[in-house]
Coordinates of C-alpha atoms and ligand atoms in Angstrom, one line a residue:
M8 CA -16.3 20.3 -6.8
S9 CA -19.7 20.6 -8.3
E10 CA -21.5 17.3 -8.6
S11 CA -22.8 18.3 -12.0
S12 CA -19.4 18.8 -13.5
Q13 CA -18.2 15.5 -12.1
I14 CA -21.1 13.8 -13.8
S15 CA -21.2 15.6 -17.1
N16 CA -17.7 14.5 -17.7
L17 CA -18.9 11.0 -17.8
K18 CA -21.2 11.6 -20.6
S19 CA -18.6 12.7 -23.1
Q20 CA -15.5 10.8 -24.0
I21 CA -13.6 10.2 -20.8
S22 CA -10.3 8.7 -19.8
V23 CA -10.4 5.8 -17.5
G24 CA -7.6 5.0 -15.0
I25 CA -7.2 1.5 -13.7
I26 CA -5.0 0.7 -10.7
G27 CA -3.9 -2.9 -10.5
S28 CA -3.2 -4.9 -13.7
G29 CA -3.9 -8.4 -12.3
T30 CA -6.8 -10.6 -13.1
M31 CA -9.5 -8.0 -12.8
G32 CA -7.6 -4.8 -13.8
I33 CA -6.6 -6.1 -17.2
G34 CA -10.1 -7.4 -17.8
I35 CA -11.7 -4.1 -16.9
A36 CA -9.1 -2.3 -19.1
Q37 CA -10.2 -4.6 -22.0
V38 CA -13.9 -3.8 -21.4
A39 CA -13.2 0.0 -21.4
A40 CA -10.9 0.0 -24.4
T41 CA -13.3 -2.2 -26.4
N42 CA -15.9 0.6 -25.7
N43 CA -13.5 3.2 -27.2
Y44 CA -12.3 4.6 -23.9
K45 CA -8.7 5.6 -23.4
V46 CA -7.3 3.6 -20.5
F47 CA -4.4 4.4 -18.3
L48 CA -3.3 1.2 -16.6
Y49 CA -1.0 1.3 -13.6
D50 CA 0.4 -1.4 -11.3
Q51 CA 3.1 -1.0 -8.7
N52 CA 4.6 -4.0 -10.2
S53 CA 5.4 -3.1 -13.9
S54 CA 6.3 -6.7 -14.7
Q55 CA 2.7 -7.7 -13.9
T56 CA 1.4 -5.0 -16.3
E57 CA 3.7 -6.4 -19.0
K58 CA 2.6 -9.9 -18.3
S59 CA -1.1 -8.9 -18.4
L60 CA -0.7 -6.9 -21.6
E61 CA 0.9 -9.9 -23.2
G62 CA -2.1 -12.0 -22.0
L63 CA -4.5 -9.4 -23.5
Q64 CA -2.7 -9.5 -26.8
K65 CA -3.3 -13.3 -26.9
V66 CA -7.0 -12.8 -26.0
L67 CA -7.4 -10.3 -28.8
D68 CA -5.6 -12.5 -31.3
R69 CA -8.0 -15.3 -30.4
L70 CA -11.0 -13.0 -30.9
V71 CA -9.6 -12.1 -34.4
E72 CA -9.1 -15.8 -35.2
K73 CA -12.7 -16.4 -34.3
N74 CA -13.9 -13.5 -36.3
K75 CA -15.4 -11.8 -33.3
I76 CA -13.4 -8.6 -34.0
G77 CA -11.3 -7.4 -37.0
F78 CA -7.5 -7.1 -36.9
E79 CA -7.6 -3.3 -37.0
E80 CA -10.1 -3.2 -34.1
S81 CA -7.9 -5.5 -32.0
E82 CA -5.0 -3.2 -32.6
N83 CA -7.1 -0.2 -31.7
I84 CA -8.3 -1.8 -28.5
Y85 CA -4.7 -2.7 -27.5
N86 CA -3.4 0.7 -28.3
R87 CA -6.1 2.5 -26.3
I88 CA -4.5 1.1 -23.2
K89 CA -1.5 3.1 -22.0
F90 CA 1.0 1.3 -19.8
C91 CA 1.7 3.6 -16.7
T92 CA 4.6 3.2 -14.4
E93 CA 3.6 5.8 -11.8
L94 CA 0.4 6.6 -10.1
K95 CA 0.7 10.3 -11.2
D96 CA 0.3 9.1 -14.8
L97 CA -3.4 8.9 -14.0
K98 CA -3.7 12.6 -13.3
D99 CA -5.9 13.5 -16.3
C100 CA -8.4 10.6 -15.8
D101 CA -12.1 11.3 -15.3
L102 CA -12.9 8.0 -13.7
V103 CA -10.4 5.8 -11.8
I104 CA -11.2 2.2 -11.0
E105 CA -9.0 0.5 -8.4
A106 CA -8.5 -3.3 -8.7
I107 CA -5.5 -4.0 -6.3
I108 CA -5.1 -6.4 -3.5
E109 CA -8.2 -7.0 -1.3
N110 CA -6.9 -5.0 1.7
K111 CA -8.7 -2.0 3.2
E112 CA -5.6 -0.1 4.5
I113 CA -3.7 -0.5 1.2
K114 CA -6.8 0.6 -0.8
Q115 CA -7.3 3.6 1.5
K116 CA -3.6 4.6 1.1
V117 CA -3.9 4.4 -2.7
F118 CA -7.0 6.6 -2.8
A119 CA -5.4 9.1 -0.4
D120 CA -2.4 9.4 -2.8
L121 CA -4.7 9.5 -5.8
E122 CA -6.8 12.3 -4.4
E123 CA -3.7 14.5 -4.5
I124 CA -3.1 13.7 -8.1
V125 CA -6.4 13.7 -10.0
S126 CA -8.7 16.7 -10.5
N127 CA -11.6 17.2 -8.1
D128 CA -14.0 16.2 -10.7
C129 CA -12.6 12.7 -11.2
V130 CA -14.9 9.9 -10.0
L131 CA -13.1 7.3 -7.8
A132 CA -14.2 3.7 -7.7
T133 CA -13.2 0.5 -6.1
N134 CA -13.7 -3.0 -7.6
T135 CA -13.5 -4.5 -4.1
S136 CA -15.4 -7.8 -3.7
S137 CA -16.3 -7.3 -0.1
I138 CA -14.8 -4.4 1.7
S139 CA -17.2 -1.7 2.9
I140 CA -17.3 1.2 0.3
T141 CA -18.1 3.6 3.1
S142 CA -15.0 2.6 5.1
I143 CA -12.6 2.9 2.1
S144 CA -13.8 6.4 1.4
A145 CA -14.4 7.7 4.9
D146 CA -11.1 9.6 5.2
L147 CA -11.0 11.0 1.7
K148 CA -11.3 14.8 1.4
N149 CA -14.1 14.3 -1.0
S150 CA -16.1 11.1 -0.3
E151 CA -19.0 12.1 -2.5
R152 CA -17.3 11.2 -5.7
F153 CA -16.5 7.7 -4.4
L154 CA -18.4 4.4 -5.0
G155 CA -18.0 0.7 -5.7
I156 CA -18.1 -0.6 -9.3
H157 CA -17.8 -4.3 -8.9
F158 CA -17.1 -6.3 -12.0
F159 CA -17.0 -10.1 -12.1
N160 CA -14.4 -12.5 -13.3
P161 CA -13.6 -12.6 -16.2
A162 CA -14.7 -9.0 -16.6
P163 CA -15.0 -9.1 -20.4
L164 CA -17.3 -12.1 -20.3
M165 CA -19.4 -11.6 -17.1
P166 CA -22.1 -9.1 -17.9
L167 CA -23.0 -8.2 -14.3
V168 CA -21.7 -5.1 -12.6
E169 CA -22.8 -4.2 -9.1
I170 CA -22.8 -0.5 -8.4
I171 CA -22.5 0.3 -4.7
P172 CA -22.9 3.7 -3.2
G173 CA -21.4 4.2 0.2
L174 CA -23.1 6.2 2.9
L175 CA -21.2 9.3 1.7
T176 CA -21.6 8.9 -2.0
A177 CA -23.3 11.8 -3.9
E178 CA -26.9 10.9 -4.5
N179 CA -27.0 10.9 -8.3
L180 CA -23.6 9.3 -9.0
P181 CA -24.8 5.7 -8.9
Q182 CA -27.3 6.3 -11.7
K183 CA -24.7 8.0 -13.8
I184 CA -22.4 5.1 -13.4
Y185 CA -25.3 2.7 -14.1
D186 CA -25.9 4.5 -17.4
L187 CA -22.2 4.4 -18.2
M188 CA -22.0 0.6 -17.5
K189 CA -25.1 0.0 -19.7
S190 CA -23.3 1.9 -22.5
W191 CA -20.4 -0.5 -22.0
G192 CA -22.8 -3.4 -22.7
K193 CA -23.0 -4.5 -19.0
I194 CA -25.9 -5.5 -16.9
P195 CA -25.7 -3.1 -13.9
V196 CA -27.5 -3.6 -10.6
I197 CA -27.5 -1.2 -7.7
A198 CA -26.4 -2.9 -4.5
Q199 CA -26.3 -1.8 -0.9
D200 CA -23.0 -1.4 1.0
I201 CA -23.3 -4.6 3.0
P202 CA -20.7 -7.3 3.3
G203 CA -20.4 -9.2 0.0
F204 CA -23.0 -6.8 -1.6
I205 CA -25.4 -9.1 -3.5
V206 CA -23.6 -11.8 -5.3
N207 CA -20.7 -12.4 -2.9
R208 CA -23.0 -12.6 0.1
I209 CA -25.4 -15.1 -1.5
A210 CA -22.6 -17.1 -3.1
R211 CA -20.7 -17.7 0.1
P212 CA -22.0 -21.3 0.7
F213 CA -21.0 -22.3 -2.8
Y214 CA -17.4 -22.2 -1.6
G215 CA -17.9 -22.6 2.2
E216 CA -20.1 -25.7 2.1
A217 CA -18.0 -27.3 -0.6
L218 CA -14.8 -26.7 1.5
R219 CA -16.6 -28.1 4.6
I220 CA -17.5 -31.3 2.7
V221 CA -13.9 -31.8 1.6
E222 CA -12.5 -30.9 5.1
E223 CA -14.8 -33.6 6.6
K224 CA -13.5 -36.0 3.9
I225 CA -17.0 -36.7 2.7
A226 CA -15.8 -36.2 -0.8
T227 CA -12.8 -34.9 -2.8
P228 CA -12.7 -31.5 -4.6
A229 CA -13.0 -33.3 -7.9
Q230 CA -16.1 -35.2 -6.7
V231 CA -17.7 -32.0 -5.4
D232 CA -17.0 -30.2 -8.7
E233 CA -18.4 -33.1 -10.7
A234 CA -21.5 -33.3 -8.6
M235 CA -22.2 -29.6 -9.0
R236 CA -21.6 -29.7 -12.8
T237 CA -23.5 -32.8 -13.6
I238 CA -26.5 -32.5 -11.3
G239 CA -26.6 -28.7 -10.9
N240 CA -25.5 -27.8 -14.4
F241 CA -23.0 -25.3 -13.0
K242 CA -20.4 -24.4 -15.6
M243 CA -17.7 -24.8 -13.0
G244 CA -17.6 -26.6 -9.7
P245 CA -16.6 -24.6 -6.5
F246 CA -13.0 -25.8 -6.5
E247 CA -12.3 -25.0 -10.2
L248 CA -14.0 -21.6 -9.6
M249 CA -11.9 -20.9 -6.5
D250 CA -8.8 -21.8 -8.5
L251 CA -9.9 -19.3 -11.2
I252 CA -10.8 -16.5 -8.7
G253 CA -7.6 -17.0 -6.7
I254 CA -7.6 -18.8 -3.4
D255 CA -6.2 -15.7 -1.6
I256 CA -8.9 -13.4 -3.0
N257 CA -11.7 -15.9 -2.3
F258 CA -10.4 -16.4 1.3
A259 CA -10.0 -12.6 1.8
V260 CA -13.6 -12.1 0.7
T261 CA -15.0 -14.8 3.0
E262 CA -12.9 -13.4 5.9
T263 CA -14.2 -9.9 5.4
V264 CA -17.8 -10.9 5.1
Y265 CA -17.5 -13.0 8.3
K266 CA -15.8 -10.2 10.3
D267 CA -18.1 -7.5 8.9
Y268 CA -21.2 -9.5 9.9
F269 CA -19.8 -9.5 13.4
Y270 CA -18.6 -13.1 13.2
D271 CA -21.9 -14.6 12.0
P272 CA -21.2 -18.4 12.1
K273 CA -23.0 -18.7 8.7
Y274 CA -20.0 -17.1 7.0
K275 CA -17.2 -18.8 9.0
P276 CA -14.1 -19.2 6.8
S277 CA -12.5 -22.5 6.1
L278 CA -9.2 -23.6 7.7
L279 CA -8.3 -25.6 4.6
Q280 CA -8.7 -22.5 2.4
H281 CA -6.6 -20.5 4.9
R282 CA -3.8 -23.0 4.8
M283 CA -3.9 -23.1 1.0
S284 CA -3.6 -19.3 1.0
E285 CA -0.7 -19.4 3.5
A286 CA 1.0 -22.0 1.3
K287 CA 0.5 -19.7 -1.7
L288 CA -1.3 -22.4 -3.5
L289 CA -3.4 -19.7 -5.1
G290 CA -4.9 -21.4 -8.1
R291 CA -4.6 -20.8 -11.8
K292 CA -2.6 -17.6 -11.5
I293 CA 0.4 -19.5 -10.0
G294 CA -0.3 -22.8 -11.7
K295 CA -1.4 -24.8 -8.6
G296 CA -4.4 -24.6 -6.3
F297 CA -6.9 -27.4 -5.8
Y298 CA -5.8 -28.6 -9.2
D299 CA -2.5 -28.6 -10.9
Y300 CA -2.3 -26.4 -14.0
S301 CA 1.4 -27.0 -14.8
D302 CA 0.5 -29.1 -17.8
A303 CA -1.5 -26.8 -20.0
S304 CA -2.8 -29.7 -22.1
Q305 CA -4.7 -31.0 -19.1
D306 CA -8.3 -30.0 -18.7
S307 CA -9.0 -29.5 -15.0
R308 CA -12.7 -30.3 -15.6
N309 CA -12.0 -33.9 -16.3
K310 CA -9.9 -34.7 -13.3
N311 CA -12.3 -36.7 -11.2
Q312 CA -10.7 -40.1 -11.0
D313 CA -12.5 -40.7 -7.7
N314 CA -15.6 -42.7 -7.2
K315 CA -18.7 -41.4 -9.0
D316 CA -21.2 -42.4 -6.4
E317 CA -24.6 -41.2 -7.5
K318 CA -26.1 -41.1 -4.0
L319 CA -23.1 -39.1 -2.7
F320 CA -23.3 -36.7 -5.7
N321 CA -27.0 -36.0 -5.0
E322 CA -26.3 -35.4 -1.3
I323 CA -23.5 -33.0 -2.1
F324 CA -25.6 -31.1 -4.6
L325 CA -28.7 -30.9 -2.3
R326 CA -26.6 -29.7 0.6
I327 CA -24.8 -26.9 -1.3
I328 CA -27.9 -25.7 -3.3
S329 CA -30.1 -25.7 -0.2
M330 CA -27.5 -23.4 1.5
L331 CA -27.5 -21.1 -1.5
I332 CA -31.3 -21.0 -1.8
N333 CA -31.5 -20.1 1.9
E334 CA -29.2 -17.2 1.3
A335 CA -31.2 -16.0 -1.6
V336 CA -34.4 -16.2 0.4
E337 CA -32.8 -14.3 3.2
A338 CA -31.7 -11.6 0.7
K339 CA -35.2 -11.4 -0.5
R340 CA -36.5 -11.1 3.1
L341 CA -34.1 -8.3 3.7
K342 CA -34.9 -6.6 0.4
L343 CA -31.3 -6.4 -0.6
A344 CA -32.5 -6.1 -4.2
S345 CA -35.7 -6.8 -6.1
D346 CA -36.5 -10.5 -6.8
E347 CA -35.7 -9.9 -10.4
D348 CA -32.2 -8.4 -9.7
L349 CA -31.5 -11.2 -7.2
E350 CA -32.1 -13.8 -9.9
L351 CA -30.2 -11.7 -12.6
A352 CA -27.2 -11.1 -10.3
M353 CA -26.4 -14.8 -9.7
Q354 CA -26.9 -15.7 -13.4
K355 CA -25.0 -12.8 -14.9
G356 CA -22.3 -12.4 -12.2
V357 CA -21.3 -16.0 -11.4
N358 CA -23.0 -17.8 -14.2
Y359 CA -25.4 -19.8 -12.2
P360 CA -27.6 -21.8 -14.6
K361 CA -30.8 -20.6 -12.9
G362 CA -31.9 -18.0 -10.4
L363 CA -31.9 -19.4 -6.9
L364 CA -35.5 -18.3 -6.1
A365 CA -36.7 -20.2 -9.2
W366 CA -34.5 -23.1 -8.2
G367 CA -36.0 -23.2 -4.7
K368 CA -39.4 -23.4 -6.2
E369 CA -38.4 -26.2 -8.6
I370 CA -36.7 -28.3 -5.9
G371 CA -39.4 -27.4 -3.4
Y372 CA -38.8 -25.0 -0.5
K373 CA -40.0 -27.6 1.9
K374 CA -37.3 -30.0 0.8
V375 CA -34.7 -27.2 1.1
S376 CA -35.9 -26.4 4.6
E377 CA -35.8 -30.1 5.6
T378 CA -32.3 -30.4 4.2
L379 CA -31.1 -27.5 6.4
Q380 CA -33.0 -28.8 9.4
N381 CA -31.2 -32.2 9.0
L382 CA -27.8 -30.5 8.8
Y383 CA -28.7 -28.4 11.8
E384 CA -29.7 -31.5 13.8
T385 CA -26.5 -33.3 12.7
Y386 CA -24.0 -30.5 13.5
Q387 CA -25.9 -28.4 16.0
E388 CA -24.4 -25.3 14.4
E389 CA -25.9 -21.8 13.7
R390 CA -24.3 -22.1 10.3
Y391 CA -27.4 -24.0 9.2
R392 CA -30.0 -21.7 10.5
Q393 CA -32.9 -21.0 8.1
S394 CA -34.1 -17.7 6.9
P395 CA -37.4 -16.9 8.7
L396 CA -38.9 -16.5 5.2
L397 CA -37.9 -20.0 4.0
R398 CA -40.5 -21.9 6.0
K399 CA -43.2 -19.6 4.8
M400 CA -42.4 -20.1 1.1
Ligands
LIG5 N1 -10.4 -12.3 -8.8 C1 -11.7 -12.2 -8.8 O1 -12.5 -13.1 -9.2 C2 -12.3 -10.8 -8.5 C3 -13.7 -10.6 -8.9 C4 -14.2 -9.3 -8.6 C5 -13.5 -8.4 -7.8 N2 -12.2 -8.7 -7.4 C6 -11.5 -7.7 -6.6 O2 -10.7 -7.0 -7.5 C7 -9.5 -6.6 -6.8 C8 -8.3 -7.2 -7.5 O3 -8.4 -8.6 -7.6 P1 -7.5 -9.4 -8.6 O4 -8.1 -10.8 -8.6 O5 -7.4 -8.7 -9.9 O6 -6.1 -9.5 -7.9 P2 -4.6 -9.8 -8.5 O7 -3.9 -10.4 -7.3 O8 -4.8 -10.6 -9.7 O9 -4.1 -8.4 -8.9 C9 -3.8 -7.3 -8.0 C10 -2.8 -6.4 -8.6 O10 -2.7 -5.2 -7.8 C11 -1.3 -4.8 -7.7 N3 -1.2 -4.0 -6.5 C12 -1.2 -4.4 -5.2 N4 -1.0 -3.4 -4.4 C13 -0.9 -2.3 -5.2 C14 -0.8 -0.9 -5.0 N5 -0.7 -0.4 -3.7 N6 -0.7 -0.1 -6.0 C15 -0.8 -0.5 -7.3 N7 -0.9 -1.8 -7.6 C16 -1.0 -2.7 -6.6 C17 -0.5 -6.1 -7.7 O11 0.8 -5.9 -8.1 C18 -1.4 -7.0 -8.6 O12 -0.9 -7.0 -9.9 C19 -9.6 -7.1 -5.4 O13 -10.2 -6.0 -4.6 C20 -10.6 -8.2 -5.5 O14 -11.4 -8.5 -4.3 C21 -11.6 -9.9 -7.7

């Protein structure tokens, strides 16, 4: 394969294949189809594709009702997505984005099969949240055409896309995909192939520390969510967000980041989340997670019947935000991205109300450092170690 032919295909009208029609796959399909691309959507479970396409129809109907798009346009978007029942239906695609289960071996097998089906010019991408791009592609016949294109949930609404070259990716492919994502109206950032990339590395404590607070019975999920929404102005608290992401997916990401950083205690997963995952209490997608979604009329954001203790809420917020700011400062120290991209990534990928570096300045880095020091002295755990840069800021 010549690199140039692989790339030039992307400039003209291309067909996009998507593998996995769950939460992310259908969202990415909507984004591509809205941008006039023909989409081939395949899932090993056809009933999932049917369910997702029904869901998409409802989303498009709502957009028409709200006058965001015209009726004809909504029909065109829907009709651009072709329901595929076999992987080989993706044979003519120029770009395939995989969004299946977060499992390295299963992803590797899908790409090995796909390589036998698509042309040698087809660009292969994974939407993995945390698995090493290099490792997924290492056994491919042609690893140069492989990279990570990481959309955020919900893909049609979250502007950020992390583009992640692996060690074996062709040098100019990330820029081409960067340009393509820009043309889809996205905000792309180029990330390094490290566990969690940018956003999912920095965001780990948003979930991990919240889970820890609940595991220690310091507060309930509803109290933590309310503290983060009211004091931090987060659109969603950690537990609502985990329910939206999927408890299994969020747990798998944490577990991968932890293992891939050679069991760094900072990223230690939560037993509570593990048990929830084992119990298949996976969040919104099954109707029950930390909250119960069986009654559609209930708004999960107003569920805090527990004590609204102001002092407790302030402590919860300060503890979680300090952990997050520490991660952002460490990412800055390690030059994982420019300061500007670090700030952009958290606001455009996971909807944080402010960039974490700016937030650290506002709260005062000294206060953040003291909060972590107190936690360290209380628990005597490496989990609370500070970035060497934090004390200098
Ligand atoms: N959920 C999120 O918030 C989020 C955000 C960004 C990235 N991701 C990543 O996107 C990927 C998909 O996540 P999701 O939340 O959409 O998962 P999901 O569970 O909603 O959907 C996964 C789909 O993949 C299908 N599938 C599983 N194995 C398959 C195979 N071998 N071949 C074809 N289809 C197969 C399943 O039937 C299912 O429909 C994961 O890698 C995840 O880490 C998720």
